[in-house]
Each structure stands twice: as structure tokens, then as C-alpha cells.
Amino acid sequence: MSGLLHPFLVSTGVVATAEFGDKTQLLAIVLASRFKKPLPIILGILLATLANHAVAAWLGEWLGSLLTPEVLRWVLGVSFLAGAAWILIPDKLDEDDSSTPLAAYGALAATFVGFFLAEIGDKTQIATIALAARFEMLGPVVAGTTLGMLIANVPAVLLGHSAANRIPVTPIRIVAACLFVILGLRELL
């Protein structure tokens, strides 16, 4: 696989599977139900993810440059294994998260701010940091993690609440956890 394609595809797959059932996916459903304007919501998700994951990838690349290859290998391996366990814990959208004080500014602003803030410290942001540290390629990692977020969230926006009850979240969580375990073991071994 080409040098840019591998980090892009891994980043896309990791984030797309990790995002199913995540708090930000639930937020996408709430925003879609509230505003009923899919295009500004999708654009808000895209812009918020690009901004958040660019910062996360930069941080990951910087951290990767500070650590020795041996320490980085252990940090990444353990991080991916911890991520596997974290993925298996279902997220809930708190009442505080669903009330959008920015609603007066429209769907785009509410989505951008809501997604940007909800992603801080979220498992997909942590995965972005780890992927950027692993691959040391900011562009393909940010593009891949952003595409992964869109793969998981655009259907949630377009289908709203009806999709939430039809998506088999538990099997997807198990697949995502297995993917994280594989990445963790690959780093450790």
C-alpha cells in the first residue's frame, strides 16, 4: 500500500467503527431532530472534526517525536488496548449535552461548537492522537479520521431517530474493540 494510503485507511476504519454509538453520534441525531436541516449539520460536523482532529493529530505527531521508539511503542500499544475497553462502554447523551444554547445561531454554529467540544477527550480524539503518533503523517490521519466521523455521523443525521433504533450498535462496538486490540497487539509485538 502506498505511504499515504495506509495511514488514511487505518485512520478512517478506526474512527468510523469507534464512532458508532458514541456521544457525538447521539448528538448528531439530536441536532438532526431539532433543526431538520441536514446540510448545515453535516458541514458543522465536517468543520468541527477537521479543527479538532487537526489539533489532536498535531499533538500526537509532536508527542511521537518526543518519545523514543520503544516508549512510543508501549504507549501506543497500551492506548489502543485501553481504547478497546473504552469502546465497549456505551455512551449516553446527558441532558446538558442536548440543550444547545447556540440554537439561536442556527444549525451550523450549534453543530460546530457542540461537536468540537464533545470531541475533546473523546475516544476518537484520543485515537487520532495515537494514530498521528504512530504514523507521523498529519494529513492522511486527519483526512482519515474526519472521513471516519462522516461515515458514522452522516447516516445518523440523514436518518435521525429512526436510524438510532435500527443500527446494531453492540456488534459494531465489538468489531471496533477487536480492531483496537489488533492495533494494540501489533504495536506491542
mmCIF file with all atom_site columns, C-alpha atoms in Angstrom:
data_model
loop_
_atom_site.group_PDB
_atom_site.id
_atom_site.type_symbol
_atom_site.label_atom_id
_atom_site.label_alt_id
_atom_site.label_comp_id
_atom_site.label_asym_id
_atom_site.label_entity_id
_atom_site.label_seq_id
_atom_site.pdbx_PDB_ins_code
_atom_site.Cartn_x
_atom_site.Cartn_y
_atom_site.Cartn_z
_atom_site.occupancy
_atom_site.B_iso_or_equiv
_atom_site.pdbx_formal_charge
_atom_site.auth_seq_id
_atom_site.auth_comp_id
_atom_site.auth_asym_id
_atom_site.auth_atom_id
_atom_site.pdbx_PDB_model_num
ATOM 1   C CA . MET A 1 1   ? 0.000   0.000  0.000  1.00 0.00 ? 1   MET A CA 1
ATOM 2   C CA . SER A 1 2   ? 1.230   3.498  -0.740 1.00 0.00 ? 2   SER A CA 1
ATOM 3   C CA . GLY A 1 3   ? 2.836   5.504  2.041  1.00 0.00 ? 3   GLY A CA 1
ATOM 4   C CA . LEU A 1 4   ? -0.142  7.872  2.388  1.00 0.00 ? 4   LEU A CA 1
ATOM 5   C CA . LEU A 1 5   ? -2.944  5.400  1.764  1.00 0.00 ? 5   LEU A CA 1
ATOM 6   C CA . HIS A 1 6   ? -2.196  3.063  4.686  1.00 0.00 ? 6   HIS A CA 1
ATOM 7   C CA . PRO A 1 7   ? -2.438  5.709  7.465  1.00 0.00 ? 7   PRO A CA 1
ATOM 8   C CA . PHE A 1 8   ? -5.517  7.183  5.747  1.00 0.00 ? 8   PHE A CA 1
ATOM 9   C CA . LEU A 1 9   ? -7.353  3.844  5.551  1.00 0.00 ? 9   LEU A CA 1
ATOM 10  C CA . VAL A 1 10  ? -6.417  2.741  9.071  1.00 0.00 ? 10  VAL A CA 1
ATOM 11  C CA . SER A 1 11  ? -7.474  6.130  10.480 1.00 0.00 ? 11  SER A CA 1
ATOM 12  C CA . THR A 1 12  ? -10.774 6.003  8.591  1.00 0.00 ? 12  THR A CA 1
ATOM 13  C CA . GLY A 1 13  ? -11.578 2.481  9.774  1.00 0.00 ? 13  GLY A CA 1
ATOM 14  C CA . VAL A 1 14  ? -10.601 3.039  13.386 1.00 0.00 ? 14  VAL A CA 1
ATOM 15  C CA . VAL A 1 15  ? -12.648 6.217  13.814 1.00 0.00 ? 15  VAL A CA 1
ATOM 16  C CA . ALA A 1 16  ? -15.647 5.046  11.757 1.00 0.00 ? 16  ALA A CA 1
ATOM 17  C CA . THR A 1 17  ? -16.055 1.939  13.897 1.00 0.00 ? 17  THR A CA 1
ATOM 18  C CA . ALA A 1 18  ? -15.228 3.687  17.177 1.00 0.00 ? 18  ALA A CA 1
ATOM 19  C CA . GLU A 1 19  ? -17.812 6.403  16.483 1.00 0.00 ? 19  GLU A CA 1
ATOM 20  C CA . PHE A 1 20  ? -20.864 4.113  16.307 1.00 0.00 ? 20  PHE A CA 1
ATOM 21  C CA . GLY A 1 21  ? -22.918 4.662  19.456 1.00 0.00 ? 21  GLY A CA 1
ATOM 22  C CA . ASP A 1 22  ? -20.563 7.436  20.582 1.00 0.00 ? 22  ASP A CA 1
ATOM 23  C CA . LYS A 1 23  ? -21.828 10.586 22.291 1.00 0.00 ? 23  LYS A CA 1
ATOM 24  C CA . THR A 1 24  ? -21.168 12.677 19.190 1.00 0.00 ? 24  THR A CA 1
ATOM 25  C CA . GLN A 1 25  ? -23.256 10.314 17.064 1.00 0.00 ? 25  GLN A CA 1
ATOM 26  C CA . LEU A 1 26  ? -26.086 10.692 19.555 1.00 0.00 ? 26  LEU A CA 1
ATOM 27  C CA . LEU A 1 27  ? -25.553 14.464 19.373 1.00 0.00 ? 27  LEU A CA 1
ATOM 28  C CA . ALA A 1 28  ? -25.880 14.274 15.572 1.00 0.00 ? 28  ALA A CA 1
ATOM 29  C CA . ILE A 1 29  ? -29.269 12.572 15.976 1.00 0.00 ? 29  ILE A CA 1
ATOM 30  C CA . VAL A 1 30  ? -30.444 15.206 18.472 1.00 0.00 ? 30  VAL A CA 1
ATOM 31  C CA . LEU A 1 31  ? -29.314 18.055 16.208 1.00 0.00 ? 31  LEU A CA 1
ATOM 32  C CA . ALA A 1 32  ? -30.974 16.462 13.179 1.00 0.00 ? 32  ALA A CA 1
ATOM 33  C CA . SER A 1 33  ? -34.219 16.095 15.109 1.00 0.00 ? 33  SER A CA 1
ATOM 34  C CA . ARG A 1 34  ? -34.069 19.655 16.403 1.00 0.00 ? 34  ARG A CA 1
ATOM 35  C CA . PHE A 1 35  ? -33.057 21.543 13.258 1.00 0.00 ? 35  PHE A CA 1
ATOM 36  C CA . LYS A 1 36  ? -34.241 19.251 10.442 1.00 0.00 ? 36  LYS A CA 1
ATOM 37  C CA . LYS A 1 37  ? -31.538 20.801 8.225  1.00 0.00 ? 37  LYS A CA 1
ATOM 38  C CA . PRO A 1 38  ? -29.060 18.045 7.329  1.00 0.00 ? 38  PRO A CA 1
ATOM 39  C CA . LEU A 1 39  ? -26.622 20.033 5.168  1.00 0.00 ? 39  LEU A CA 1
ATOM 40  C CA . PRO A 1 40  ? -25.627 22.660 7.789  1.00 0.00 ? 40  PRO A CA 1
ATOM 41  C CA . ILE A 1 41  ? -25.336 19.889 10.393 1.00 0.00 ? 41  ILE A CA 1
ATOM 42  C CA . ILE A 1 42  ? -23.107 17.767 8.143  1.00 0.00 ? 42  ILE A CA 1
ATOM 43  C CA . LEU A 1 43  ? -20.980 20.842 7.329  1.00 0.00 ? 43  LEU A CA 1
ATOM 44  C CA . GLY A 1 44  ? -20.725 21.622 11.055 1.00 0.00 ? 44  GLY A CA 1
ATOM 45  C CA . ILE A 1 45  ? -19.579 18.049 11.764 1.00 0.00 ? 45  ILE A CA 1
ATOM 46  C CA . LEU A 1 46  ? -17.001 18.274 8.966  1.00 0.00 ? 46  LEU A CA 1
ATOM 47  C CA . LEU A 1 47  ? -15.578 21.618 10.107 1.00 0.00 ? 47  LEU A CA 1
ATOM 48  C CA . ALA A 1 48  ? -15.563 20.735 13.820 1.00 0.00 ? 48  ALA A CA 1
ATOM 49  C CA . THR A 1 49  ? -13.895 17.387 13.151 1.00 0.00 ? 49  THR A CA 1
ATOM 50  C CA . LEU A 1 50  ? -11.260 18.920 10.882 1.00 0.00 ? 50  LEU A CA 1
ATOM 51  C CA . ALA A 1 51  ? -10.413 21.542 13.516 1.00 0.00 ? 51  ALA A CA 1
ATOM 52  C CA . ASN A 1 52  ? -10.467 19.177 16.493 1.00 0.00 ? 52  ASN A CA 1
ATOM 53  C CA . HIS A 1 53  ? -8.637  16.305 14.823 1.00 0.00 ? 53  HIS A CA 1
ATOM 54  C CA . ALA A 1 54  ? -6.028  18.597 13.249 1.00 0.00 ? 54  ALA A CA 1
ATOM 55  C CA . VAL A 1 55  ? -5.080  19.800 16.734 1.00 0.00 ? 55  VAL A CA 1
ATOM 56  C CA . ALA A 1 56  ? -5.182  16.222 18.052 1.00 0.00 ? 56  ALA A CA 1
ATOM 57  C CA . ALA A 1 57  ? -3.030  14.923 15.189 1.00 0.00 ? 57  ALA A CA 1
ATOM 58  C CA . TRP A 1 58  ? -0.534  17.734 15.637 1.00 0.00 ? 58  TRP A CA 1
ATOM 59  C CA . LEU A 1 59  ? -0.339  16.867 19.346 1.00 0.00 ? 59  LEU A CA 1
ATOM 60  C CA . GLY A 1 60  ? 0.103   13.181 18.513 1.00 0.00 ? 60  GLY A CA 1
ATOM 61  C CA . GLU A 1 61  ? 2.828   13.882 15.980 1.00 0.00 ? 61  GLU A CA 1
ATOM 62  C CA . TRP A 1 62  ? 4.603   16.146 18.479 1.00 0.00 ? 62  TRP A CA 1
ATOM 63  C CA . LEU A 1 63  ? 4.342   13.567 21.283 1.00 0.00 ? 63  LEU A CA 1
ATOM 64  C CA . GLY A 1 64  ? 5.597   10.902 18.895 1.00 0.00 ? 64  GLY A CA 1
ATOM 65  C CA . SER A 1 65  ? 8.689   12.981 18.174 1.00 0.00 ? 65  SER A CA 1
ATOM 66  C CA . LEU A 1 66  ? 9.464   13.363 21.898 1.00 0.00 ? 66  LEU A CA 1
ATOM 67  C CA . LEU A 1 67  ? 9.326   9.690  22.802 1.00 0.00 ? 67  LEU A CA 1
ATOM 68  C CA . THR A 1 68  ? 11.867  7.048  21.963 1.00 0.00 ? 68  THR A CA 1
ATOM 69  C CA . PRO A 1 69  ? 10.572  4.395  19.552 1.00 0.00 ? 69  PRO A CA 1
ATOM 70  C CA . GLU A 1 70  ? 10.483  1.808  22.349 1.00 0.00 ? 70  GLU A CA 1
ATOM 71  C CA . VAL A 1 71  ? 8.493   4.037  24.743 1.00 0.00 ? 71  VAL A CA 1
ATOM 72  C CA . LEU A 1 72  ? 6.189   5.147  21.918 1.00 0.00 ? 72  LEU A CA 1
ATOM 73  C CA . ARG A 1 73  ? 5.515   1.507  21.019 1.00 0.00 ? 73  ARG A CA 1
ATOM 74  C CA . TRP A 1 74  ? 4.420   0.730  24.586 1.00 0.00 ? 74  TRP A CA 1
ATOM 75  C CA . VAL A 1 75  ? 2.373   3.916  24.966 1.00 0.00 ? 75  VAL A CA 1
ATOM 76  C CA . LEU A 1 76  ? 0.552   3.263  21.697 1.00 0.00 ? 76  LEU A CA 1
ATOM 77  C CA . GLY A 1 77  ? 0.015   -0.424 22.412 1.00 0.00 ? 77  GLY A CA 1
ATOM 78  C CA . VAL A 1 78  ? -1.464  0.224  25.841 1.00 0.00 ? 78  VAL A CA 1
ATOM 79  C CA . SER A 1 79  ? -3.501  3.181  24.495 1.00 0.00 ? 79  SER A CA 1
ATOM 80  C CA . PHE A 1 80  ? -5.092  1.043  21.804 1.00 0.00 ? 80  PHE A CA 1
ATOM 81  C CA . LEU A 1 81  ? -5.867  -1.745 24.293 1.00 0.00 ? 81  LEU A CA 1
ATOM 82  C CA . ALA A 1 82  ? -7.416  0.792  26.682 1.00 0.00 ? 82  ALA A CA 1
ATOM 83  C CA . GLY A 1 83  ? -9.370  2.192  23.747 1.00 0.00 ? 83  GLY A CA 1
ATOM 84  C CA . ALA A 1 84  ? -10.738 -1.288 23.057 1.00 0.00 ? 84  ALA A CA 1
ATOM 85  C CA . ALA A 1 85  ? -12.141 -1.466 26.576 1.00 0.00 ? 85  ALA A CA 1
ATOM 86  C CA . TRP A 1 86  ? -13.482 2.096  26.373 1.00 0.00 ? 86  TRP A CA 1
ATOM 87  C CA . ILE A 1 87  ? -15.345 1.365  23.134 1.00 0.00 ? 87  ILE A CA 1
ATOM 88  C CA . LEU A 1 88  ? -17.324 -1.391 24.843 1.00 0.00 ? 88  LEU A CA 1
ATOM 89  C CA . ILE A 1 89  ? -18.783 1.107  27.341 1.00 0.00 ? 89  ILE A CA 1
ATOM 90  C CA . PRO A 1 90  ? -21.930 2.680  25.819 1.00 0.00 ? 90  PRO A CA 1
ATOM 91  C CA . ASP A 1 91  ? -22.061 6.456  25.686 1.00 0.00 ? 91  ASP A CA 1
ATOM 92  C CA . LYS A 1 92  ? -25.092 8.409  26.841 1.00 0.00 ? 92  LYS A CA 1
ATOM 93  C CA . LEU A 1 93  ? -26.084 11.881 25.824 1.00 0.00 ? 93  LEU A CA 1
ATOM 94  C CA . ASP A 1 94  ? -26.502 13.873 29.026 1.00 0.00 ? 94  ASP A CA 1
ATOM 95  C CA . GLU A 1 95  ? -29.300 16.415 29.270 1.00 0.00 ? 95  GLU A CA 1
ATOM 96  C CA . ASP A 1 96  ? -26.632 19.132 29.414 1.00 0.00 ? 96  ASP A CA 1
ATOM 97  C CA . ASP A 1 97  ? -25.230 17.938 26.073 1.00 0.00 ? 97  ASP A CA 1
ATOM 98  C CA . SER A 1 98  ? -28.566 18.011 24.260 1.00 0.00 ? 98  SER A CA 1
ATOM 99  C CA . SER A 1 99  ? -29.518 21.537 25.262 1.00 0.00 ? 99  SER A CA 1
ATOM 100 C CA . THR A 1 100 ? -27.925 23.787 22.698 1.00 0.00 ? 100 THR A CA 1
ATOM 101 C CA . PRO A 1 101 ? -27.626 27.423 23.809 1.00 0.00 ? 101 PRO A CA 1
ATOM 102 C CA . LEU A 1 102 ? -26.264 28.164 20.338 1.00 0.00 ? 102 LEU A CA 1
ATOM 103 C CA . ALA A 1 103 ? -29.549 27.135 18.700 1.00 0.00 ? 103 ALA A CA 1
ATOM 104 C CA . ALA A 1 104 ? -30.326 30.819 18.130 1.00 0.00 ? 104 ALA A CA 1
ATOM 105 C CA . TYR A 1 105 ? -27.268 30.975 15.829 1.00 0.00 ? 105 TYR A CA 1
ATOM 106 C CA . GLY A 1 106 ? -28.524 28.114 13.666 1.00 0.00 ? 106 GLY A CA 1
ATOM 107 C CA . ALA A 1 107 ? -27.715 24.526 12.890 1.00 0.00 ? 107 ALA A CA 1
ATOM 108 C CA . LEU A 1 108 ? -24.183 25.133 11.588 1.00 0.00 ? 108 LEU A CA 1
ATOM 109 C CA . ALA A 1 109 ? -22.957 27.068 14.645 1.00 0.00 ? 109 ALA A CA 1
ATOM 110 C CA . ALA A 1 110 ? -24.685 24.727 17.119 1.00 0.00 ? 110 ALA A CA 1
ATOM 111 C CA . THR A 1 111 ? -23.227 21.678 15.389 1.00 0.00 ? 111 THR A CA 1
ATOM 112 C CA . PHE A 1 112 ? -19.721 23.104 15.047 1.00 0.00 ? 112 PHE A CA 1
ATOM 113 C CA . VAL A 1 113 ? -19.431 24.161 18.683 1.00 0.00 ? 113 VAL A CA 1
ATOM 114 C CA . GLY A 1 114 ? -21.273 21.092 20.015 1.00 0.00 ? 114 GLY A CA 1
ATOM 115 C CA . PHE A 1 115 ? -19.126 18.621 18.056 1.00 0.00 ? 115 PHE A CA 1
ATOM 116 C CA . PHE A 1 116 ? -15.861 20.429 18.691 1.00 0.00 ? 116 PHE A CA 1
ATOM 117 C CA . LEU A 1 117 ? -16.443 20.465 22.452 1.00 0.00 ? 117 LEU A CA 1
ATOM 118 C CA . ALA A 1 118 ? -17.886 16.941 22.610 1.00 0.00 ? 118 ALA A CA 1
ATOM 119 C CA . GLU A 1 119 ? -14.800 15.587 20.844 1.00 0.00 ? 119 GLU A CA 1
ATOM 120 C CA . ILE A 1 120 ? -12.389 16.983 23.443 1.00 0.00 ? 120 ILE A CA 1
ATOM 121 C CA . GLY A 1 121 ? -11.086 13.962 25.326 1.00 0.00 ? 121 GLY A CA 1
ATOM 122 C CA . ASP A 1 122 ? -13.406 11.630 23.398 1.00 0.00 ? 122 ASP A CA 1
ATOM 123 C CA . LYS A 1 123 ? -12.181 8.204  22.296 1.00 0.00 ? 123 LYS A CA 1
ATOM 124 C CA . THR A 1 124 ? -11.996 9.276  18.637 1.00 0.00 ? 124 THR A CA 1
ATOM 125 C CA . GLN A 1 125 ? -9.825  12.262 19.564 1.00 0.00 ? 125 GLN A CA 1
ATOM 126 C CA . ILE A 1 126 ? -7.559  10.016 21.645 1.00 0.00 ? 126 ILE A CA 1
ATOM 127 C CA . ALA A 1 127 ? -7.425  7.590  18.705 1.00 0.00 ? 127 ALA A CA 1
ATOM 128 C CA . THR A 1 128 ? -6.438  10.488 16.417 1.00 0.00 ? 128 THR A CA 1
ATOM 129 C CA . ILE A 1 129 ? -3.590  11.428 18.768 1.00 0.00 ? 129 ILE A CA 1
ATOM 130 C CA . ALA A 1 130 ? -2.392  7.810  18.858 1.00 0.00 ? 130 ALA A CA 1
ATOM 131 C CA . LEU A 1 131 ? -2.695  7.357  15.083 1.00 0.00 ? 131 LEU A CA 1
ATOM 132 C CA . ALA A 1 132 ? -0.755  10.558 14.394 1.00 0.00 ? 132 ALA A CA 1
ATOM 133 C CA . ALA A 1 133 ? 1.961   9.483  16.843 1.00 0.00 ? 133 ALA A CA 1
ATOM 134 C CA . ARG A 1 134 ? 2.089   6.070  15.186 1.00 0.00 ? 134 ARG A CA 1
ATOM 135 C CA . PHE A 1 135 ? 2.157   7.173  11.543 1.00 0.00 ? 135 PHE A CA 1
ATOM 136 C CA . GLU A 1 136 ? 3.777   10.626 11.921 1.00 0.00 ? 136 GLU A CA 1
ATOM 137 C CA . MET A 1 137 ? 1.669   11.800 8.958  1.00 0.00 ? 137 MET A CA 1
ATOM 138 C CA . LEU A 1 138 ? -0.697  14.589 9.930  1.00 0.00 ? 138 LEU A CA 1
ATOM 139 C CA . GLY A 1 139 ? -2.530  14.964 6.582  1.00 0.00 ? 139 GLY A CA 1
ATOM 140 C CA . PRO A 1 140 ? -3.582  11.348 5.967  1.00 0.00 ? 140 PRO A CA 1
ATOM 141 C CA . VAL A 1 141 ? -4.508  10.845 9.628  1.00 0.00 ? 141 VAL A CA 1
ATOM 142 C CA . VAL A 1 142 ? -6.689  13.978 9.811  1.00 0.00 ? 142 VAL A CA 1
ATOM 143 C CA . ALA A 1 143 ? -8.306  13.189 6.459  1.00 0.00 ? 143 ALA A CA 1
ATOM 144 C CA . GLY A 1 144 ? -8.935  9.593  7.511  1.00 0.00 ? 144 GLY A CA 1
ATOM 145 C CA . THR A 1 145 ? -10.305 10.354 10.964 1.00 0.00 ? 145 THR A CA 1
ATOM 146 C CA . THR A 1 146 ? -12.524 13.078 9.508  1.00 0.00 ? 146 THR A CA 1
ATOM 147 C CA . LEU A 1 147 ? -13.861 10.697 6.860  1.00 0.00 ? 147 LEU A CA 1
ATOM 148 C CA . GLY A 1 148 ? -14.449 8.111  9.592  1.00 0.00 ? 148 GLY A CA 1
ATOM 149 C CA . MET A 1 149 ? -16.510 10.626 11.580 1.00 0.00 ? 149 MET A CA 1
ATOM 150 C CA . LEU A 1 150 ? -18.554 11.444 8.482  1.00 0.00 ? 150 LEU A CA 1
ATOM 151 C CA . ILE A 1 151 ? -19.109 7.757  7.644  1.00 0.00 ? 151 ILE A CA 1
ATOM 152 C CA . ALA A 1 152 ? -20.587 7.233  11.105 1.00 0.00 ? 152 ALA A CA 1
ATOM 153 C CA . ASN A 1 153 ? -22.447 10.525 11.526 1.00 0.00 ? 153 ASN A CA 1
ATOM 154 C CA . VAL A 1 154 ? -23.889 11.438 8.121  1.00 0.00 ? 154 VAL A CA 1
ATOM 155 C CA . PRO A 1 155 ? -26.317 8.479  8.159  1.00 0.00 ? 155 PRO A CA 1
ATOM 156 C CA . ALA A 1 156 ? -27.293 9.439  11.721 1.00 0.00 ? 156 ALA A CA 1
ATOM 157 C CA . VAL A 1 157 ? -28.057 12.979 10.554 1.00 0.00 ? 157 VAL A CA 1
ATOM 158 C CA . LEU A 1 158 ? -29.945 11.857 7.454  1.00 0.00 ? 158 LEU A CA 1
ATOM 159 C CA . LEU A 1 159 ? -31.969 9.159  9.168  1.00 0.00 ? 159 LEU A CA 1
ATOM 160 C CA . GLY A 1 160 ? -32.287 10.800 12.596 1.00 0.00 ? 160 GLY A CA 1
ATOM 161 C CA . HIS A 1 161 ? -34.042 8.863  15.342 1.00 0.00 ? 161 HIS A CA 1
ATOM 162 C CA . SER A 1 162 ? -35.234 6.108  13.008 1.00 0.00 ? 162 SER A CA 1
ATOM 163 C CA . ALA A 1 163 ? -31.606 5.089  12.383 1.00 0.00 ? 163 ALA A CA 1
ATOM 164 C CA . ALA A 1 164 ? -30.764 5.034  16.076 1.00 0.00 ? 164 ALA A CA 1
ATOM 165 C CA . ASN A 1 165 ? -33.100 2.114  16.685 1.00 0.00 ? 165 ASN A CA 1
ATOM 166 C CA . ARG A 1 166 ? -32.003 0.133  13.615 1.00 0.00 ? 166 ARG A CA 1
ATOM 167 C CA . ILE A 1 167 ? -28.216 0.268  13.829 1.00 0.00 ? 167 ILE A CA 1
ATOM 168 C CA . PRO A 1 168 ? -26.836 -2.828 15.587 1.00 0.00 ? 168 PRO A CA 1
ATOM 169 C CA . VAL A 1 169 ? -24.541 -0.915 17.931 1.00 0.00 ? 169 VAL A CA 1
ATOM 170 C CA . THR A 1 170 ? -23.317 -3.836 20.060 1.00 0.00 ? 170 THR A CA 1
ATOM 171 C CA . PRO A 1 171 ? -21.815 -5.864 17.185 1.00 0.00 ? 171 PRO A CA 1
ATOM 172 C CA . ILE A 1 172 ? -20.228 -2.709 15.787 1.00 0.00 ? 172 ILE A CA 1
ATOM 173 C CA . ARG A 1 173 ? -18.717 -1.922 19.200 1.00 0.00 ? 173 ARG A CA 1
ATOM 174 C CA . ILE A 1 174 ? -17.292 -5.455 19.370 1.00 0.00 ? 174 ILE A CA 1
ATOM 175 C CA . VAL A 1 175 ? -15.744 -5.115 15.892 1.00 0.00 ? 175 VAL A CA 1
ATOM 176 C CA . ALA A 1 176 ? -14.295 -1.721 16.849 1.00 0.00 ? 176 ALA A CA 1
ATOM 177 C CA . ALA A 1 177 ? -12.879 -3.130 20.093 1.00 0.00 ? 177 ALA A CA 1
ATOM 178 C CA . CYS A 1 178 ? -11.321 -6.027 18.168 1.00 0.00 ? 178 CYS A CA 1
ATOM 179 C CA . LEU A 1 179 ? -9.763  -3.552 15.739 1.00 0.00 ? 179 LEU A CA 1
ATOM 180 C CA . PHE A 1 180 ? -8.264  -1.610 18.652 1.00 0.00 ? 180 PHE A CA 1
ATOM 181 C CA . VAL A 1 181 ? -6.965  -4.854 20.218 1.00 0.00 ? 181 VAL A CA 1
ATOM 182 C CA . ILE A 1 182 ? -5.323  -5.812 16.919 1.00 0.00 ? 182 ILE A CA 1
ATOM 183 C CA . LEU A 1 183 ? -3.684  -2.389 16.649 1.00 0.00 ? 183 LEU A CA 1
ATOM 184 C CA . GLY A 1 184 ? -2.570  -2.553 20.297 1.00 0.00 ? 184 GLY A CA 1
ATOM 185 C CA . LEU A 1 185 ? -1.104  -6.033 19.992 1.00 0.00 ? 185 LEU A CA 1
ATOM 186 C CA . ARG A 1 186 ? 0.585   -5.125 16.726 1.00 0.00 ? 186 ARG A CA 1
ATOM 187 C CA . GLU A 1 187 ? 2.347   -2.250 18.478 1.00 0.00 ? 187 GLU A CA 1
ATOM 188 C CA . LEU A 1 188 ? 3.330   -4.346 21.487 1.00 0.00 ? 188 LEU A CA 1
ATOM 189 C CA . LEU A 1 189 ? 4.547   -7.320 19.484 1.00 0.00 ? 189 LEU A CA 1
#
